[in-house]
RNA sequence: GCCCCGGUGGCGGAACUGGUAGACGCGCAGGACUUAAAAUCCUGUUUCCCGCAACGGAAGUACGGGUUCGAUUCCCGUCUGGGGCACCA
């Protein structure tokens, strides 16, 4: 009886399915454990071997927890709204609902192949009305809420209205209009429109104006991804910034709690750091400078009015201590002040510069090494020494951060310094020797000079004093700033959740909750609407109802989906309190780091919001987060020759090969490497003459094109030439210049992508080796968290392991060989040692060493010729999370009742593992020289005597007395000479 | 540019908190079984030096420094690969 994985796997998948083995109920009697994968966006390309990595890890952990007696929730669903489906619709005219359905079915089939323990009865898609009804509902709750900073939580907007009516907004300034001050009487005196406008400034989801990437030629808004070097990825049309009405989430109100919450969760330090960098809390001051400009008087003169009020410039700085090192100011190119301070003689230059900046994406502006900028012609007046400080504008200052303006201190800030150097702006040194004139020094520990009332102070102490002085003068204020901005929550797209908002005379009005869901209408035309509006603006029935034409972004549905799995079929509420109280936080969340700042912050914010409003009982969604690494593709390349033949008139021939002249010729990697040398030219000429059997051929030039080739027709680096000829019709007659009889391909590690022909389909591997082998191999590849290139080569080793395991139970010749004999101590010791290692590895998420421990266990049992049920069935239980099919089959064949899925995880009996001595490595001066077996309870003195009596140690000591003997119990012994 | 992570044999990786570097697997080489192949099993496999051999020596975890009795692990600097940077999901 041999290991027939494909029969076994089919049989058990079917049986488990029929029995509902993975169905889980909300059973308060059992301890719960919630294991969640970041749900997939079902792309048309299907699964490649990189996708299941995290799913396999979570599946192993979920199964492990189940064996440990937990009620495990392990669901799966689809994040089904998104741009690619819509783009596909535009290109192919297939409705996103249709292509999404097809993709999901394909995903499901591929997932089923691998034998996951998902409870599919809880599946949902974010794009179905029964789901997005609740996304819309939560959006409305956000719309109807504001953030009370005094209480530190979200409250109903009605509460705010009551406060405004009774006491005005003195205690609760409006985040949308920070300078607005209202008494109760003033509030009551406002008209409806103005009241709504002010309330909008408080709402947690609100409407405002923001800049987007606008492509006039495509008539659409583009994602940053779709913009490359200032032009659209598709078509290469110019892209500019455009202001459009947008919806936002006021996530900045949650900035502090999102930061503090990180202390309560088990995320990697790297992840926490990324999130807190994103939030970017900084402490500093806003400082307002008077501005001197000729423009004011020009304008005043033109208006015939007086000098008018002088414009002012407010900057944000984290280093008010460097106030006397300011050599210039820089404002963002979008800064409003540029409308009023640029004098006539600088206008041309500034406008030219602004036009240049407009074409550049934010990313490019940040990444660019090139230093650009333009003097505005205006000056800020230093509040303490009255110096005139030139005001520049430059793209390195971003409008969205702080006040969009900075005071530049070149001796202390690297970017400021480079800017000063580039434009020959003299640098003031306020830190003496700490500044060497060659590069900025951002220290806070230097002693200030040339700094008036700050002279002689250490910089970090001067910060407080400077702020105090600024506040006294009324020109500055202490300010906490966040790098994080409110989250843009609308898209000018079709394939997303419609906003349940009706525009009544320009006022955004929430729909009645009873009318939800507001269903996405079916459309035939996916193109953008007029004026950059979304496709919904093309539907008269939609615009006729004055419905919002934007849709929600991809992250809307994913910001709360982990709650829906707890109660997926509830029509009354997004998730019952009973369900969310039982399942609580996601105990283990697995997904890629690419979601570090987007999805994870949004879902954390939504959770906090729902908690604030009493809708759920916990305010952090994920207890523990594990980031699986990215499986990269290992691309293979072939090198096609682009030959130019010399016309050869003298012989009455063209010199061109007479046959197969269109057949492409490829050179092997090693030959390509000498491209450009005379040897290369000679070699290729010779080979081409051979190939075409025409000795008169002369080549004028040889160029090489590097082309991706499907990794599946390359064995290691050697191209399968026959398969290559079949791969593409145009390569059917391909010729090759080989090295040592082989065609060697180039190799590069890249993202795994269909476009690069480096994808490996899990289906093929499951067919060939079985799901159990595939699962174990993915884990064996390396740590789950690590990124690594895929290589199918080692899969045979894991497959051999499973066959070797099988042979502990069955022999090809003798058949059944397992017995019910009593196990020996040695055998029990071995299996307990294995259990301990595997359990420990599983807990630590070190599945690669878990697999390794299982391999060692099987190897050693084989060496002991141990075929005893008592031992083997323990092994099967610990193997179950990794290889459930073969474990279940063997479990049954051993005559066990019930499924191995519900067996109890074997407890380690420590008494079999106790050791009394250890082989200690003995090092002389830190270099291991020998080993000694010493009792574990030996004292320092006993150890010293034993070690110094050893012949080898004596030899190394060479008669000298040791300085010290270091004895670390359980570890090693080091003799210092 | 900024932020985060990584770099160990021919390859994937192991060494959990500083304590025998290279577990386990792949590949490769040699051997056994076989008419042959597959499957399976056995032996070897970081590099260099010496040697019949050794449980002989030296070097060695990207590179250069440092801390320590002892560093793949901690610190500083350099190089290099990957991920993210707000409308891909």
PDB file of C-alpha atoms in Angstrom, chain A residues 471-582:
ATOM      1  CA  UNK A 471       4.080  83.550  23.097  1.00  0.00           C
ATOM      2  CA  UNK A 472       4.808  86.643  25.200  1.00  0.00           C
ATOM      3  CA  UNK A 473       5.273  88.657  22.049  1.00  0.00           C
ATOM      4  CA  UNK A 474       2.061  87.224  20.664  1.00  0.00           C
ATOM      5  CA  UNK A 475       3.758  86.030  17.472  1.00  0.00           C
ATOM      6  CA  UNK A 476       4.082  82.343  18.198  1.00  0.00           C
ATOM      7  CA  UNK A 477       2.295  79.495  19.857  1.00  0.00           C
ATOM      8  CA  UNK A 478       3.268  76.039  21.081  1.00  0.00           C
ATOM      9  CA  UNK A 479       1.890  73.504  18.657  1.00  0.00           C
ATOM     10  CA  UNK A 480       1.594  69.759  18.400  1.00  0.00           C
ATOM     11  CA  UNK A 481       1.596  68.728  14.790  1.00  0.00           C
ATOM     12  CA  UNK A 482       0.827  65.503  12.975  1.00  0.00           C
ATOM     13  CA  UNK A 483       2.219  64.435   9.699  1.00  0.00           C
ATOM     14  CA  UNK A 484      -0.915  62.374   9.152  1.00  0.00           C
ATOM     15  CA  UNK A 485      -3.665  64.063   7.193  1.00  0.00           C
ATOM     16  CA  UNK A 486      -7.340  63.303   7.117  1.00  0.00           C
ATOM     17  CA  UNK A 487      -8.026  60.302   4.946  1.00  0.00           C
ATOM     18  CA  UNK A 488      -9.464  60.973   1.489  1.00  0.00           C
ATOM     19  CA  UNK A 489     -12.562  58.828   1.396  1.00  0.00           C
ATOM     20  CA  UNK A 490     -14.066  59.371  -2.041  1.00  0.00           C
ATOM     21  CA  UNK A 491     -13.157  58.186  -5.491  1.00  0.00           C
ATOM     22  CA  UNK A 492     -14.418  59.363  -8.845  1.00  0.00           C
ATOM     23  CA  UNK A 493     -15.083  55.776  -9.788  1.00  0.00           C
ATOM     24  CA  UNK A 494     -17.898  53.344 -10.340  1.00  0.00           C
ATOM     25  CA  UNK A 495     -16.931  50.080  -8.646  1.00  0.00           C
ATOM     26  CA  UNK A 496     -17.276  51.025  -5.001  1.00  0.00           C
ATOM     27  CA  UNK A 497     -19.894  51.674  -2.346  1.00  0.00           C
ATOM     28  CA  UNK A 498     -22.230  54.585  -3.177  1.00  0.00           C
ATOM     29  CA  UNK A 499     -22.456  57.261  -0.509  1.00  0.00           C
ATOM     30  CA  UNK A 500     -25.862  57.304   1.195  1.00  0.00           C
ATOM     31  CA  UNK A 501     -25.915  61.061   0.798  1.00  0.00           C
ATOM     32  CA  UNK A 502     -28.452  63.270  -0.962  1.00  0.00           C
ATOM     33  CA  UNK A 503     -27.527  66.802  -1.913  1.00  0.00           C
ATOM     34  CA  UNK A 504     -30.382  69.114  -0.993  1.00  0.00           C
ATOM     35  CA  UNK A 505     -29.726  72.636  -2.214  1.00  0.00           C
ATOM     36  CA  UNK A 506     -26.031  72.098  -1.861  1.00  0.00           C
ATOM     37  CA  UNK A 507     -26.297  70.599   1.601  1.00  0.00           C
ATOM     38  CA  UNK A 508     -25.165  67.026   2.129  1.00  0.00           C
ATOM     39  CA  UNK A 509     -28.033  65.185   3.793  1.00  0.00           C
ATOM     40  CA  UNK A 510     -27.851  61.634   5.068  1.00  0.00           C
ATOM     41  CA  UNK A 511     -30.317  59.135   3.725  1.00  0.00           C
ATOM     42  CA  UNK A 512     -32.732  57.458   6.082  1.00  0.00           C
ATOM     43  CA  UNK A 513     -31.014  54.368   7.476  1.00  0.00           C
ATOM     44  CA  UNK A 514     -34.093  52.319   6.663  1.00  0.00           C
ATOM     45  CA  UNK A 515     -33.498  52.986   2.970  1.00  0.00           C
ATOM     46  CA  UNK A 516     -30.125  51.259   3.028  1.00  0.00           C
ATOM     47  CA  UNK A 517     -28.554  49.735   1.119  1.00  0.00           C
ATOM     48  CA  UNK A 518     -28.323  52.375  -1.538  1.00  0.00           C
ATOM     49  CA  UNK A 519     -27.568  49.966  -4.339  1.00  0.00           C
ATOM     50  CA  UNK A 520     -24.955  50.609  -6.948  1.00  0.00           C
ATOM     51  CA  UNK A 521     -26.873  50.987 -10.209  1.00  0.00           C
ATOM     52  CA  UNK A 522     -25.981  48.819 -13.159  1.00  0.00           C
ATOM     53  CA  UNK A 523     -24.325  50.833 -15.904  1.00  0.00           C
ATOM     54  CA  UNK A 524     -23.171  50.245 -19.437  1.00  0.00           C
ATOM     55  CA  UNK A 525     -20.644  53.037 -19.650  1.00  0.00           C
ATOM     56  CA  UNK A 526     -17.781  53.116 -17.186  1.00  0.00           C
ATOM     57  CA  UNK A 527     -16.161  56.288 -18.419  1.00  0.00           C
ATOM     58  CA  UNK A 528     -15.785  59.303 -16.168  1.00  0.00           C
ATOM     59  CA  UNK A 529     -18.587  61.795 -15.731  1.00  0.00           C
ATOM     60  CA  UNK A 530     -18.468  65.495 -16.555  1.00  0.00           C
ATOM     61  CA  UNK A 531     -16.002  67.771 -14.732  1.00  0.00           C
ATOM     62  CA  UNK A 532     -14.036  64.909 -13.278  1.00  0.00           C
ATOM     63  CA  UNK A 533     -17.029  63.404 -11.533  1.00  0.00           C
ATOM     64  CA  UNK A 534     -17.384  59.657 -11.291  1.00  0.00           C
ATOM     65  CA  UNK A 535     -19.280  57.461 -13.762  1.00  0.00           C
ATOM     66  CA  UNK A 536     -22.408  57.684 -11.602  1.00  0.00           C
ATOM     67  CA  UNK A 537     -22.749  61.282 -12.781  1.00  0.00           C
ATOM     68  CA  UNK A 538     -23.623  59.893 -16.211  1.00  0.00           C
ATOM     69  CA  UNK A 539     -26.844  58.323 -14.941  1.00  0.00           C
ATOM     70  CA  UNK A 540     -29.778  60.720 -15.117  1.00  0.00           C
ATOM     71  CA  UNK A 541     -31.810  58.618 -12.674  1.00  0.00           C
ATOM     72  CA  UNK A 542     -28.976  58.973 -10.191  1.00  0.00           C
ATOM     73  CA  UNK A 543     -28.265  62.654 -10.619  1.00  0.00           C
ATOM     74  CA  UNK A 544     -31.984  63.285 -10.742  1.00  0.00           C
ATOM     75  CA  UNK A 545     -32.233  62.108  -7.161  1.00  0.00           C
ATOM     76  CA  UNK A 546     -29.315  64.425  -6.311  1.00  0.00           C
ATOM     77  CA  UNK A 547     -27.341  61.495  -4.997  1.00  0.00           C
ATOM     78  CA  UNK A 548     -23.643  61.810  -4.337  1.00  0.00           C
ATOM     79  CA  UNK A 549     -21.773  60.669  -7.460  1.00  0.00           C
ATOM     80  CA  UNK A 550     -18.509  59.702  -5.796  1.00  0.00           C
ATOM     81  CA  UNK A 551     -18.040  56.210  -4.443  1.00  0.00           C
ATOM     82  CA  UNK A 552     -16.108  54.983  -1.445  1.00  0.00           C
ATOM     83  CA  UNK A 553     -12.468  53.838  -1.703  1.00  0.00           C
ATOM     84  CA  UNK A 554     -11.212  50.282  -1.565  1.00  0.00           C
ATOM     85  CA  UNK A 555     -10.460  50.446   2.123  1.00  0.00           C
ATOM     86  CA  UNK A 556     -14.062  51.260   3.160  1.00  0.00           C
ATOM     87  CA  UNK A 557     -15.283  47.684   3.172  1.00  0.00           C
ATOM     88  CA  UNK A 558     -12.061  46.338   4.652  1.00  0.00           C
ATOM     89  CA  UNK A 559     -12.143  48.733   7.600  1.00  0.00           C
ATOM     90  CA  UNK A 560     -14.676  46.648   9.506  1.00  0.00           C
ATOM     91  CA  UNK A 561     -14.944  43.251   7.791  1.00  0.00           C
ATOM     92  CA  UNK A 562     -13.389  41.369  10.718  1.00  0.00           C
ATOM     93  CA  UNK A 563     -16.560  42.170  12.675  1.00  0.00           C
ATOM     94  CA  UNK A 564     -18.910  40.878  10.024  1.00  0.00           C
ATOM     95  CA  UNK A 565     -17.428  37.360  10.120  1.00  0.00           C
ATOM     96  CA  UNK A 566     -18.650  37.110  13.692  1.00  0.00           C
ATOM     97  CA  UNK A 567     -22.255  37.494  12.603  1.00  0.00           C
ATOM     98  CA  UNK A 568     -22.290  37.337   8.817  1.00  0.00           C
ATOM     99  CA  UNK A 569     -25.965  36.817   8.101  1.00  0.00           C
ATOM    100  CA  UNK A 570     -27.481  39.395  10.425  1.00  0.00           C
ATOM    101  CA  UNK A 571     -29.979  41.702   8.654  1.00  0.00           C
ATOM    102  CA  UNK A 572     -30.753  43.771  11.716  1.00  0.00           C
ATOM    103  CA  UNK A 573     -27.339  45.023  12.663  1.00  0.00           C
ATOM    104  CA  UNK A 574     -23.777  45.007  11.254  1.00  0.00           C
ATOM    105  CA  UNK A 575     -22.764  42.634  14.038  1.00  0.00           C
ATOM    106  CA  UNK A 576     -24.702  41.786  17.152  1.00  0.00           C
ATOM    107  CA  UNK A 577     -23.203  42.859  20.430  1.00  0.00           C
ATOM    108  CA  UNK A 578     -23.439  39.250  21.645  1.00  0.00           C
ATOM    109  CA  UNK A 579     -21.329  38.050  18.725  1.00  0.00           C
ATOM    110  CA  UNK A 580     -18.727  40.806  18.979  1.00  0.00           C
ATOM    111  CA  UNK A 581     -18.498  40.370  22.738  1.00  0.00           C
ATOM    112  CA  UNK A 582     -17.902  36.639  22.341  1.00  0.00           C
TER     113      UNK A 582
END
